[in-house]
CSV table of C-alpha atoms and ligand atoms in Angstrom, one decimal:
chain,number,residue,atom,x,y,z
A,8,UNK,CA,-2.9,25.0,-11.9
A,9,UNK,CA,-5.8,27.3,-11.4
A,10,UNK,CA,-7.5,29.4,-14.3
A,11,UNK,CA,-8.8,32.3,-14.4
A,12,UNK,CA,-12.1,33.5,-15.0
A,13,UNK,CA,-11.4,34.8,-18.5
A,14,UNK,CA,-10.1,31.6,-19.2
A,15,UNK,CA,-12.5,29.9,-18.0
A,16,UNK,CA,-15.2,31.7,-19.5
A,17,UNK,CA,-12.9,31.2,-23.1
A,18,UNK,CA,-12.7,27.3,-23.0
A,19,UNK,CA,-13.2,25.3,-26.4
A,20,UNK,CA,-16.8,23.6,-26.8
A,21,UNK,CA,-17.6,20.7,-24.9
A,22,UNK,CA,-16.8,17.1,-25.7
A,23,UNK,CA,-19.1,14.2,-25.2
A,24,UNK,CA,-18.0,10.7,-25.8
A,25,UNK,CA,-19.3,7.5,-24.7
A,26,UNK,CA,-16.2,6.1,-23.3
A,27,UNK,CA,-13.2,8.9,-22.5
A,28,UNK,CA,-9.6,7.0,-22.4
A,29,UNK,CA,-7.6,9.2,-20.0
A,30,UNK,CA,-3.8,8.6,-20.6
A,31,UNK,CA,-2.6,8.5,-24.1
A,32,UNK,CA,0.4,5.6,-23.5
A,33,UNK,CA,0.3,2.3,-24.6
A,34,UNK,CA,-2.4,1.1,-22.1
A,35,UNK,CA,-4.6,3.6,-22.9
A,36,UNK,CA,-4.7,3.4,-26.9
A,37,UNK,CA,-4.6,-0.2,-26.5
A,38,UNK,CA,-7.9,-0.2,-24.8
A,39,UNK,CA,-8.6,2.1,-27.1
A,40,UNK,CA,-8.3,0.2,-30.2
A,41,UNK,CA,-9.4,-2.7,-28.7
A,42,UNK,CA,-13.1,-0.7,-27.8
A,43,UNK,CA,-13.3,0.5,-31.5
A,44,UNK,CA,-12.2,-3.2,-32.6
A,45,UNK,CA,-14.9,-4.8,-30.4
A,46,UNK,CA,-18.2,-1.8,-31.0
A,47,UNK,CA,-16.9,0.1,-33.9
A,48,UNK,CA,-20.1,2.7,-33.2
A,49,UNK,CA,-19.2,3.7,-30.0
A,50,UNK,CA,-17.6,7.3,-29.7
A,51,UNK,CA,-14.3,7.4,-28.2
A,52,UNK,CA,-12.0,10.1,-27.1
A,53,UNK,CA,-8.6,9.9,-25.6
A,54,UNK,CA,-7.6,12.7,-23.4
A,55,UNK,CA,-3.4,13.4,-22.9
A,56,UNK,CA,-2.0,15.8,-20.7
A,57,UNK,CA,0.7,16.2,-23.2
A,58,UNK,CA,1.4,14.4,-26.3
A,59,UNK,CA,0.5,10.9,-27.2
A,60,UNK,CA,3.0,8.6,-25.7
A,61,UNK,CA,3.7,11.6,-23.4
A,62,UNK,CA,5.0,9.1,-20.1
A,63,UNK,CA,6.8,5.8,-19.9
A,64,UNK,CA,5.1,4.4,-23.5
A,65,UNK,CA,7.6,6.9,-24.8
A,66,UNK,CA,10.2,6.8,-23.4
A,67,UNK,CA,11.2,3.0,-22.4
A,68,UNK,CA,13.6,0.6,-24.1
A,69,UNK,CA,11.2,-1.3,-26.6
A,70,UNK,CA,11.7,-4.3,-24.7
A,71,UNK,CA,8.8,-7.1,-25.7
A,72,UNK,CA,9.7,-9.6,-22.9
A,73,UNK,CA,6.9,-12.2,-21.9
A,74,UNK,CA,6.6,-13.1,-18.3
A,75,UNK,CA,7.1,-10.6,-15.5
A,76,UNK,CA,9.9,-8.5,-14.7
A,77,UNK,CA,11.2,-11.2,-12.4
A,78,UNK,CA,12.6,-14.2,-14.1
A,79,UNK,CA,10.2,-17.2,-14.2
A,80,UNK,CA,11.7,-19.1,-11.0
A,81,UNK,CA,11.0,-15.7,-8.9
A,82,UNK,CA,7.9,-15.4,-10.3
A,83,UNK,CA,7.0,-19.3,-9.3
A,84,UNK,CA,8.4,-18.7,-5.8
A,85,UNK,CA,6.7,-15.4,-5.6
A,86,UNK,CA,3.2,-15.6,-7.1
A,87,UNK,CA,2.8,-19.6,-6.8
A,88,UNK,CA,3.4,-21.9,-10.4
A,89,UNK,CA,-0.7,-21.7,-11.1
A,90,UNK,CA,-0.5,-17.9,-11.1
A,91,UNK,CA,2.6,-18.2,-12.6
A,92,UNK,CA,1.8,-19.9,-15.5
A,93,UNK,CA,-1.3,-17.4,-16.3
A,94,UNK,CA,0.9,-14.3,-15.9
A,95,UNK,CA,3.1,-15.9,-18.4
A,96,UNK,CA,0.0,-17.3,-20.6
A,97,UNK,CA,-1.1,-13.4,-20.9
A,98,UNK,CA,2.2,-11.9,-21.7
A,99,UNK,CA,2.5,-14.5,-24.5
A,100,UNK,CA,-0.7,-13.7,-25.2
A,101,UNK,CA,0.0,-9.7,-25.6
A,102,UNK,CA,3.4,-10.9,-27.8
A,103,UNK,CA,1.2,-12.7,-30.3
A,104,UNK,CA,-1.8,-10.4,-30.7
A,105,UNK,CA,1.1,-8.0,-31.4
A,106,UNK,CA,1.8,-10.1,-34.2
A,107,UNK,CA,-1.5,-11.0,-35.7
A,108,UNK,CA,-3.4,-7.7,-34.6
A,109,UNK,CA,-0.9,-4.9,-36.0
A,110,UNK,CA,1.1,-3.9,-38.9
A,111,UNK,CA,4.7,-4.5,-37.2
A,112,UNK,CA,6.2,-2.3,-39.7
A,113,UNK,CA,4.4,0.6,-38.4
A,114,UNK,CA,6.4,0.8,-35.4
A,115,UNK,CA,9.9,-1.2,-36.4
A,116,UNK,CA,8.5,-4.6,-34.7
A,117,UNK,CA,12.0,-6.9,-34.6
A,118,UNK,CA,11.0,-10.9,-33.9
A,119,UNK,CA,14.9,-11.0,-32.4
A,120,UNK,CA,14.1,-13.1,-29.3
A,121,UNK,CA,15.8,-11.5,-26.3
A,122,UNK,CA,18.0,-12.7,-23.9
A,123,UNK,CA,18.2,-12.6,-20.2
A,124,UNK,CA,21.7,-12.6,-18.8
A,125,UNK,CA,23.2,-13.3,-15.3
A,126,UNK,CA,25.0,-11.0,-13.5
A,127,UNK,CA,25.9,-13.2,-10.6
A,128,UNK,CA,26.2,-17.1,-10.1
A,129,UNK,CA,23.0,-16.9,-7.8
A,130,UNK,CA,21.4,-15.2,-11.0
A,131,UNK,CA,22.3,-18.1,-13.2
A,132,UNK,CA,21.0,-20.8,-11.1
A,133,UNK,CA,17.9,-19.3,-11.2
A,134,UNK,CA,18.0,-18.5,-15.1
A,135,UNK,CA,18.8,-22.4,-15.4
A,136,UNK,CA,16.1,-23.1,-12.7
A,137,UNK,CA,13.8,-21.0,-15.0
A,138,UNK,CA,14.7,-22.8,-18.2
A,139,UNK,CA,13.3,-25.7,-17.0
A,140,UNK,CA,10.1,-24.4,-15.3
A,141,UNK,CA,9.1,-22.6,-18.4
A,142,UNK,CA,9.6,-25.7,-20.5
A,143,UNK,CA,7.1,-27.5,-18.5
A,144,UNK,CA,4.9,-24.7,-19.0
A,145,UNK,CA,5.1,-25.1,-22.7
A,146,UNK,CA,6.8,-22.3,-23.8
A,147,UNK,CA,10.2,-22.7,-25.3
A,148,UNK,CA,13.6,-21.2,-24.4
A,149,UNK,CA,17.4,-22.4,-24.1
A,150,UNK,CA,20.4,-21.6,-21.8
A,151,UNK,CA,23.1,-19.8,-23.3
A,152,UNK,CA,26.2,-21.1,-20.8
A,153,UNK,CA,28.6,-18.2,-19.9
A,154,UNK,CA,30.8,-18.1,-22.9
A,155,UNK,CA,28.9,-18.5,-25.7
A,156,UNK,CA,26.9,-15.5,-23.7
A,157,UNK,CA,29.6,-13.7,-23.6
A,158,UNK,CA,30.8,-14.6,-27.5
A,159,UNK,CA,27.2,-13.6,-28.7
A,160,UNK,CA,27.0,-10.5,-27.5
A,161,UNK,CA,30.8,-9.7,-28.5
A,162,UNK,CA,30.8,-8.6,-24.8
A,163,UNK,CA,32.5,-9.2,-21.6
A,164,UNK,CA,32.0,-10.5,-18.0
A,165,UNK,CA,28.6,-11.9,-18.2
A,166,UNK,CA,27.2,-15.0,-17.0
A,167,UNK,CA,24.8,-17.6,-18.6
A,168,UNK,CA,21.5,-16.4,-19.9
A,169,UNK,CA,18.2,-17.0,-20.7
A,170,UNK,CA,17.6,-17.3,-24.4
A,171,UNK,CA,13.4,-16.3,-25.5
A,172,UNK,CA,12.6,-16.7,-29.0
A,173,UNK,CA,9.6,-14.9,-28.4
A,174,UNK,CA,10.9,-11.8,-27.1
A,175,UNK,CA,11.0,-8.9,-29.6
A,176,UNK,CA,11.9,-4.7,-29.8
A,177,UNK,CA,10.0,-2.2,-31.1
A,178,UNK,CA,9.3,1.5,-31.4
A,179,UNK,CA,7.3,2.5,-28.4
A,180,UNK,CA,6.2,6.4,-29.7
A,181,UNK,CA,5.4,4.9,-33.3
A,182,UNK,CA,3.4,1.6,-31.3
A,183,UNK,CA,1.6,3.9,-29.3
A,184,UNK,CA,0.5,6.5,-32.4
A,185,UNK,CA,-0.3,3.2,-34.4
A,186,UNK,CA,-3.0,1.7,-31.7
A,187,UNK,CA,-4.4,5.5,-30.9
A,188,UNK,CA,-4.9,5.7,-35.2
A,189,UNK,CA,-5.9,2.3,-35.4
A,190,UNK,CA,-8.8,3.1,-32.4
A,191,UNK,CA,-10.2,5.9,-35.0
A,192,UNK,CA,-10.3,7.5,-31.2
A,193,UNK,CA,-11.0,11.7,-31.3
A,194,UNK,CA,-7.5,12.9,-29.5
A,195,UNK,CA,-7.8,15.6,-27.4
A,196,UNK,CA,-3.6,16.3,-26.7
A,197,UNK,CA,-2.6,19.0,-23.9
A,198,UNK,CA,-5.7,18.0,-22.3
A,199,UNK,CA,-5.0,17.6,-18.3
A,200,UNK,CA,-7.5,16.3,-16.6
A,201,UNK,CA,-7.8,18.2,-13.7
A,202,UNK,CA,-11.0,17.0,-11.6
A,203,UNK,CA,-13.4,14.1,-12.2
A,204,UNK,CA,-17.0,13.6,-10.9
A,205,UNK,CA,-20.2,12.3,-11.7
A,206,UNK,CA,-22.6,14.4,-13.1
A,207,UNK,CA,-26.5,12.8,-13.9
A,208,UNK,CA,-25.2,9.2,-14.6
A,209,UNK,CA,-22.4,10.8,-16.8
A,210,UNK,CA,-19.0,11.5,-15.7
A,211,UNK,CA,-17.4,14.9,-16.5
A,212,UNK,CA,-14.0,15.2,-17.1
A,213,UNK,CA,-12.3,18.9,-15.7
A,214,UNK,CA,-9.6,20.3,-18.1
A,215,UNK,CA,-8.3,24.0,-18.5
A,216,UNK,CA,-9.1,23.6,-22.5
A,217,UNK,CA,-12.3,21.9,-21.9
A,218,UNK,CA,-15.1,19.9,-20.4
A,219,UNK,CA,-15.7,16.3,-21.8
A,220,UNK,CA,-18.5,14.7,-21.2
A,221,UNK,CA,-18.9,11.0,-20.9
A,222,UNK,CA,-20.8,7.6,-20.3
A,223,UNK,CA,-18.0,5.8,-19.0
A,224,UNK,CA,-14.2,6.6,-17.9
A,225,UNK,CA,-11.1,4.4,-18.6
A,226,UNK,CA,-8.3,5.5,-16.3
A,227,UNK,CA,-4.6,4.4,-18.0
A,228,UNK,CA,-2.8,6.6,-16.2
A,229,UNK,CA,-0.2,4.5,-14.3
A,230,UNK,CA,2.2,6.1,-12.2
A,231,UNK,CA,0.2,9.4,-12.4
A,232,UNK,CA,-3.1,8.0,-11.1
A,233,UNK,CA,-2.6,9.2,-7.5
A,234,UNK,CA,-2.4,12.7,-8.8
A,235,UNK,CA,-6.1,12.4,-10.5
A,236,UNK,CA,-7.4,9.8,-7.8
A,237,UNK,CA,-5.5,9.9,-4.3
A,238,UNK,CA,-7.4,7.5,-2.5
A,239,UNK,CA,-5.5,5.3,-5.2
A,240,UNK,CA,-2.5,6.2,-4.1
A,241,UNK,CA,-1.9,2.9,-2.1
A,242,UNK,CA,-1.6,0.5,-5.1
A,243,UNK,CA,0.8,2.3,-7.3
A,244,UNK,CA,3.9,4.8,-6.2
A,245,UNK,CA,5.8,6.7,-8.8
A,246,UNK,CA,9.6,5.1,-10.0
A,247,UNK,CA,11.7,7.3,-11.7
A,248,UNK,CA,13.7,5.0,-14.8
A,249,UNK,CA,16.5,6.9,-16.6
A,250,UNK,CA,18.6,6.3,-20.1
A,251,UNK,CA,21.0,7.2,-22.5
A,252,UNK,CA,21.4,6.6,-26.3
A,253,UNK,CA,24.8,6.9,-27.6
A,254,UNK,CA,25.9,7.9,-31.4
A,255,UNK,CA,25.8,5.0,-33.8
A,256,UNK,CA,28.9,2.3,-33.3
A,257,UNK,CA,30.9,1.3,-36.5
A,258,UNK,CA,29.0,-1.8,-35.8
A,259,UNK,CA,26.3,-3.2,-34.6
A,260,UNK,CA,27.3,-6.5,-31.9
A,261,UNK,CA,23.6,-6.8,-30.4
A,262,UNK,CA,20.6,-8.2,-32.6
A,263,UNK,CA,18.3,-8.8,-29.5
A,264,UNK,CA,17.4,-7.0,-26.6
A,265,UNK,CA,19.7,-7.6,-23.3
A,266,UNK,CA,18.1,-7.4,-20.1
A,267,UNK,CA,20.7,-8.5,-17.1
A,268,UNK,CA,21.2,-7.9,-13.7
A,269,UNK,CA,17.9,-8.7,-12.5
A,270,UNK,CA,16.5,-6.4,-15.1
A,271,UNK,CA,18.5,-3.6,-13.6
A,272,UNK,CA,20.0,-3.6,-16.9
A,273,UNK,CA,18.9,-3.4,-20.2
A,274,UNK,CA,20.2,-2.7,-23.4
A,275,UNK,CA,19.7,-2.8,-27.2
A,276,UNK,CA,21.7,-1.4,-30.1
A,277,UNK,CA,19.5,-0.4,-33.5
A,278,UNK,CA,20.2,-1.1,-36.7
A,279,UNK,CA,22.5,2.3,-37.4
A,280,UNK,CA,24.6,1.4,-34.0
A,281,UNK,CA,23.2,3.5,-31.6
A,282,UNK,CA,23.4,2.0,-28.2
A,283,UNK,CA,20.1,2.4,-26.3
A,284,UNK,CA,20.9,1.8,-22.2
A,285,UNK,CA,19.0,2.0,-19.2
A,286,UNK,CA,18.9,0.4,-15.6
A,287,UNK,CA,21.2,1.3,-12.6
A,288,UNK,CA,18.4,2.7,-10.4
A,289,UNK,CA,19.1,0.2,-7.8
A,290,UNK,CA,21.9,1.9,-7.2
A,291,UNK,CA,20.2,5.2,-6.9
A,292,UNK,CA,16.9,3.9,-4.5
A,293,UNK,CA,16.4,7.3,-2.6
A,294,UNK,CA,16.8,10.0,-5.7
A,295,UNK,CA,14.5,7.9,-8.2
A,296,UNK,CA,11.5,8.3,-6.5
A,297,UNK,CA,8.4,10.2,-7.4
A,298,UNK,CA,7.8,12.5,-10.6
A,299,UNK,CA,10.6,14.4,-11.1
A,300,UNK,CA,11.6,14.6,-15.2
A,301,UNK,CA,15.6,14.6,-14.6
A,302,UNK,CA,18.3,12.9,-15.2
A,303,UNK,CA,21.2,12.4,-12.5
A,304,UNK,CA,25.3,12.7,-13.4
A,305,UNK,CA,25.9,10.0,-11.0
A,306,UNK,CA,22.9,7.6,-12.2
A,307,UNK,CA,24.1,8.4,-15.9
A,308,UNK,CA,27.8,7.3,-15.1
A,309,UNK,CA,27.0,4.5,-14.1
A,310,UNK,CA,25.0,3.5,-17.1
A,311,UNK,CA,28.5,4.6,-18.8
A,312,UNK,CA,30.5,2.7,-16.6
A,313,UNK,CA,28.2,-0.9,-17.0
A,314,UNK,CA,28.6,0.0,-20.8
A,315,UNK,CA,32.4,0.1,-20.5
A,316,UNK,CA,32.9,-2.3,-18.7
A,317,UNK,CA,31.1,-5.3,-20.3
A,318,UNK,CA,31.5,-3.3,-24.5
A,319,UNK,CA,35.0,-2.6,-24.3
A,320,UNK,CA,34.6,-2.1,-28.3
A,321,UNK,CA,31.9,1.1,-26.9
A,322,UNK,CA,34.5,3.0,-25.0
A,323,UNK,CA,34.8,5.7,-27.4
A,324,UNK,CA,31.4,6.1,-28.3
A,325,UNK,CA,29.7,9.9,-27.4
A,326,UNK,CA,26.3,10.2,-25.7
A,327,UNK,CA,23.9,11.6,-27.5
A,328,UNK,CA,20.5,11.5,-25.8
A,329,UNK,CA,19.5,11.4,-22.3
A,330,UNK,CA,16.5,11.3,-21.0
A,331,UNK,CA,14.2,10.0,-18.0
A,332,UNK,CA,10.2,8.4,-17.6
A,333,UNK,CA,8.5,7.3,-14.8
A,334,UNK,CA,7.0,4.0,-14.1
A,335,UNK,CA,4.3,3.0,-11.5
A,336,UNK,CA,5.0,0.0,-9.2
A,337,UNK,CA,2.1,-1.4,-7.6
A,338,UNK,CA,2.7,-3.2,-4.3
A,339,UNK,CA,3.0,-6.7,-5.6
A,340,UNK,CA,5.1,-5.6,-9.0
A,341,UNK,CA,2.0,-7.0,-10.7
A,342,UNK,CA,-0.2,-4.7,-12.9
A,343,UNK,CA,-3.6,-3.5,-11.4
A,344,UNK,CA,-7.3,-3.1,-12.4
A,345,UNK,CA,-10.0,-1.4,-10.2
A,346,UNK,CA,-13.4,0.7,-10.1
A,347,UNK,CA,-13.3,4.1,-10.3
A,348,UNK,CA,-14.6,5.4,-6.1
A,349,UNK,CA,-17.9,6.4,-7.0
A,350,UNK,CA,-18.1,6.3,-11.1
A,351,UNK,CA,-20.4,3.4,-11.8
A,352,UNK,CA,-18.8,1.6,-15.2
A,353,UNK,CA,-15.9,3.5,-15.2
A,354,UNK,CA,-12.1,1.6,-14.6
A,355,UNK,CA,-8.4,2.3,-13.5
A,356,UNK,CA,-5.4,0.4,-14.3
A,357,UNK,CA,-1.8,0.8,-13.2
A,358,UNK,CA,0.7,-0.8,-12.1
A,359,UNK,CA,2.7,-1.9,-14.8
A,360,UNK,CA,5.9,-1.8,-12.6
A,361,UNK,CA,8.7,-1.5,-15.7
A,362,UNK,CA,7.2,-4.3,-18.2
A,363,UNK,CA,3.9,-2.2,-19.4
A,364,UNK,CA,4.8,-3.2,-22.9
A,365,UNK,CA,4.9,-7.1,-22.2
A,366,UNK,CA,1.2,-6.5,-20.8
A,367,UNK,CA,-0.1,-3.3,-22.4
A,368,UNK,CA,-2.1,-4.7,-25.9
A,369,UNK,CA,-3.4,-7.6,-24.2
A,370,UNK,CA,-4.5,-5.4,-21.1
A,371,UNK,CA,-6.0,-3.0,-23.4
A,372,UNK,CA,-8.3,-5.9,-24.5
A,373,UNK,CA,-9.4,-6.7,-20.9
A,374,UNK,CA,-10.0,-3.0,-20.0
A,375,UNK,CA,-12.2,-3.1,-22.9
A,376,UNK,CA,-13.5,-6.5,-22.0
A,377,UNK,CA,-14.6,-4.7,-18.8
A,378,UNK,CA,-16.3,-1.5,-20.1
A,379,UNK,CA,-18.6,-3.6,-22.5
A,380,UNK,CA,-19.7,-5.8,-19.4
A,381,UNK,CA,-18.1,-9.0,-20.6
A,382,UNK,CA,-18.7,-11.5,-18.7
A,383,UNK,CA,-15.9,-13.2,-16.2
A,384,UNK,CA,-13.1,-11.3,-18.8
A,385,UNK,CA,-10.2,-13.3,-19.4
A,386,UNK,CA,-7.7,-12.4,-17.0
A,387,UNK,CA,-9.9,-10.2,-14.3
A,388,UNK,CA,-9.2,-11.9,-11.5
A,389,UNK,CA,-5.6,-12.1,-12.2
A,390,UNK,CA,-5.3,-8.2,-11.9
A,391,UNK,CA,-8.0,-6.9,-9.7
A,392,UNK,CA,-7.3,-4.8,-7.0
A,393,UNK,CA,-9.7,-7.0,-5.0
A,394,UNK,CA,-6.3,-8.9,-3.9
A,395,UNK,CA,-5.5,-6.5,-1.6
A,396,UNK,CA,-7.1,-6.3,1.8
A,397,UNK,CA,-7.6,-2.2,1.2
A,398,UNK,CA,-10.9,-0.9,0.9
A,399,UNK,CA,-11.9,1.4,-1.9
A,400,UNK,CA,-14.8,3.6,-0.6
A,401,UNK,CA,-13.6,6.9,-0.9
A,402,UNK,CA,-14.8,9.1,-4.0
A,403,UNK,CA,-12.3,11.0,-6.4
A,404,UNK,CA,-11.5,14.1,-5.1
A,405,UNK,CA,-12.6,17.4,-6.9
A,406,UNK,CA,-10.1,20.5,-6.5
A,407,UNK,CA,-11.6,23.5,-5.2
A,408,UNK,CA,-12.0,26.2,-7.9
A,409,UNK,CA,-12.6,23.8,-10.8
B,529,LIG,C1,13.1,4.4,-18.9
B,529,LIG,C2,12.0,3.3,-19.0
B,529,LIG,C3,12.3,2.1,-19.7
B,529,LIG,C4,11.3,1.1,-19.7
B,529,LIG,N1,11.6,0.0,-20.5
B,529,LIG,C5,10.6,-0.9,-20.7
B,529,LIG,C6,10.7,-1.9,-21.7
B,529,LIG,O1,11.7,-2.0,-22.4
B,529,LIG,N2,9.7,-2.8,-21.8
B,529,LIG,C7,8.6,-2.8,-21.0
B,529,LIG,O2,7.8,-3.7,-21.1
B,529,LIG,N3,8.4,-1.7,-20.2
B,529,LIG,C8,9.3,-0.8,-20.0
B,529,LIG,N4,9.1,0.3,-19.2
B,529,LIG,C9,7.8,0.4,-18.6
B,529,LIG,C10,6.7,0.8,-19.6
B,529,LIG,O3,7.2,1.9,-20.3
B,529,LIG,C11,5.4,1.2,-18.8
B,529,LIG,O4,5.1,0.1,-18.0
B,529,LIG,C12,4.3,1.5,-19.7
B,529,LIG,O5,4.7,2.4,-20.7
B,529,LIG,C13,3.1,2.0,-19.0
B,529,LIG,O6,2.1,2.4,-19.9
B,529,LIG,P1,0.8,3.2,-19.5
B,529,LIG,O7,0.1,3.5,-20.7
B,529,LIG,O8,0.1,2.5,-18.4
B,529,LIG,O9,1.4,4.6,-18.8
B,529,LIG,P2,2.1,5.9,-19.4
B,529,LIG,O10,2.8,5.6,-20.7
B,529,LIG,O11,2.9,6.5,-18.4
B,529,LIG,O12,0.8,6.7,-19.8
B,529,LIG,C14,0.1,7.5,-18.9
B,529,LIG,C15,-0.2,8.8,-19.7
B,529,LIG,O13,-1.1,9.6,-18.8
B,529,LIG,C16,-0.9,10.9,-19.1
B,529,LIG,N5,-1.4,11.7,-18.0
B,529,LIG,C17,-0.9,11.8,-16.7
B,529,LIG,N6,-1.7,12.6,-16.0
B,529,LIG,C18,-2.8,13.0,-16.8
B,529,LIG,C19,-4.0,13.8,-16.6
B,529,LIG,N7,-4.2,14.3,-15.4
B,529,LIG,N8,-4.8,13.9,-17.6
B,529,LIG,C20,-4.5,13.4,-18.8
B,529,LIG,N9,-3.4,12.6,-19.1
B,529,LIG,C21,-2.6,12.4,-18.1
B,529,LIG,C22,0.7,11.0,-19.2
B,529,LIG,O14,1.1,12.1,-19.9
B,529,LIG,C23,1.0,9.7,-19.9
B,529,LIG,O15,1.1,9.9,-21.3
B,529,LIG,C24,10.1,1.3,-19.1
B,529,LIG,C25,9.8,2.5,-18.4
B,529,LIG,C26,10.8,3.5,-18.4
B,529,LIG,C27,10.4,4.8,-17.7
């Protein structure tokens, strides 16, 4: 977008902070509170392109899963058990500083548990596989065999599952507004950020209302971080995610979140009967790319059809909502921290590959961890971007005209 020299000449006064949070989702007002929770005197701002809770913070499933989006015996296989066991460690980690950190009732927190449910006998071995691996990692879960699955969830055509006390649903816009109050953060809303650079050992923040001005930079933008910073563009790509919301059931059959398939799948019905679904992107690969707001006819019938087919009793049931987000997968599926190129003190993180809620509060705390110089923060090394063999050298880029 360019502006135009009456516009520009017209912008509101400028802004200085000593940390600017750019991204208003759950990452970013997590670091947010956690900054004003740790140096109550510092002045913080968080600047939103839109509203708060704008991009995926608003408009996922509520799922509070620990782990990774993989079940635990991928994750093993995948990341080796040491690493393992710390991703898991921090995700529990987020889950109880959920619980001792923040009213719950501010944003509908439900300690359900969750289950994880097969949708293939090569699935279930590796639930049953997981059951046991977690155990011995100390954190407690059960297997659900097929048809008491199945009886449960009042549903059909499952397999075994994966049964985590610890897993819990909330409201992700109401989370999100929580944590930004909470942070006592100024909130600068409909603020793009259009340009970055340093400016006299500040950094200066571009947008078409106005300038901000600050000592440091925290960069939760996720899947949108390319667009400020494309030398990023290598450690997160954008996914699209789409669901529906149905009108309210006579009943309701689910009290905890379902997330099956491989996570391609999840669902959750409230308290009124409304069915919240999402997943089936798998089966759309080439169309849910990049940053397109949209939903899809075929994508959507396929929720439908899933629904159907496993909820007889939700045949009937009208579609009320339907909407999409986007998520940002980083190469390895594991969340990211970094350096801003060329903005000494200032941060990124992204990443959060479709479980940014299961890491978000707790990754909040280490983003803030690193702006205050911590020393060694917990969890750094898990995260950095220094895993990858990729360079970062090249400074954000500054679009002509701004
Ligand atoms: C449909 C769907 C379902 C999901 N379900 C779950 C779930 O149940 N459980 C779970 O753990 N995870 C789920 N996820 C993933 C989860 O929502 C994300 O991982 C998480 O919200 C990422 O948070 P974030 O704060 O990093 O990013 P975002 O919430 O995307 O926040 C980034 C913000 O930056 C803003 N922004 C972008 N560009 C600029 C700019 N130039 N200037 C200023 N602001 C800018 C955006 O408007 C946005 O508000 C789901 C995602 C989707 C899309």
């Amino acid at each position: 977008m360019t502006l135009s020299f009456w516009q520009h000449a017209t912008r509101e006064p400028e802004v200085r902070a000593d940390v600017a949070i750019v991204g208003g989702g759950v990452v970013g007002c997590s670091t947010a509170y956690w900054l004003h929770r740790m140096r109550p005197s510092l002045r913080l701002v968080i600047v939103e392109a839109g509203m708060l809770a704008q991009g995926a913070s608003g408009r996922n499933a509520g799922f509070l899963l620990p782990g990774t989006a993989a079940d635990y015996a991928t994750a093993v296989a995948t990341y080796g058990a040491e690493r393992a066991r710390r991703l898991l460690h921090f995700t529990r980690e987020n889950r109880e500083m959920i619980a001792t950190e923040l009213r719950g009732a501010a944003f509908d927190l439900e300690p359900s548990g969750s289950l994880t449910v097969a949708g293939s006998a090569a699935e279930e071995a590796r639930l049953l596989d997981s059951v046991s691996l977690l155990r011995a990692d100390g954190m407690p879960v059960a297997f659900i065999p097929r048809d008491e699955t199945n009886r449960r969830l009042v549903a059909r055509g499952y397999g075994g599952a994966l049964y985590v006390p610890s897993g819990a649903m909330l409201h992700p816009v109401r989370l999100v507004r929580h944590l930004a109050g909470e942070s006592e953060a100024r909130l600068l809303t409909h603020h793009r950020v259009a340009a970055l650079q340093e400016a006299g050992g500040d950094v200066v923040l571009e947008t078409p209302v106005r300038r901000i001005r600050a000592g440091q930079v925290v960069l939760a933008l996720n899947a949108y971080l390319p667009q400020l910073v494309p030398a990023l563009s290598p450690f997160v790509r954008p996914v699209r995610a789409q669901m529906l919301a149905t009108e309210p059931a006579a009943s309701r059959w689910l009290q905890v979140p379902v997330y099956s398939h491989e996570g391609y799948y999840y669902l959750r019905q409230l308290a009124d009967g409304v069915v919240l679904l999402g997943g089936a992107r798998h089966l759309h690969a080439d169309e849910e790319q990049g940053y397109e707001d949209a939903t899809t006819e075929a994508l959507q019938a396929d929720l439908l059809r899933y629904l159907h087919f496993h909820f007889p009793q939700a045949r009937g049931l009208g579609v009320r909502h339907r909407w999409s987000g986007v998520m940002g997968f980083s190469p390895d599926h594991l969340p990211v921290v970094g350096a801003v190129p060329g903005l000494d003190g200032s941060v990124w993180a992204a990443g959060f590959t479709g479980h940014g809620m299961g890491f978000g509060f707790r990754f909040g705390r280490l983003l803030a961890d690193v702006v205050l110089g911590t020393p060694h923060p917990d969890g750094l090394e898990l995260f950095s971007v220094r895993r990858f063999p990729r360079p970062q050298t090249a400074r954000p880029s500054v679009p002509a005209g701004e």
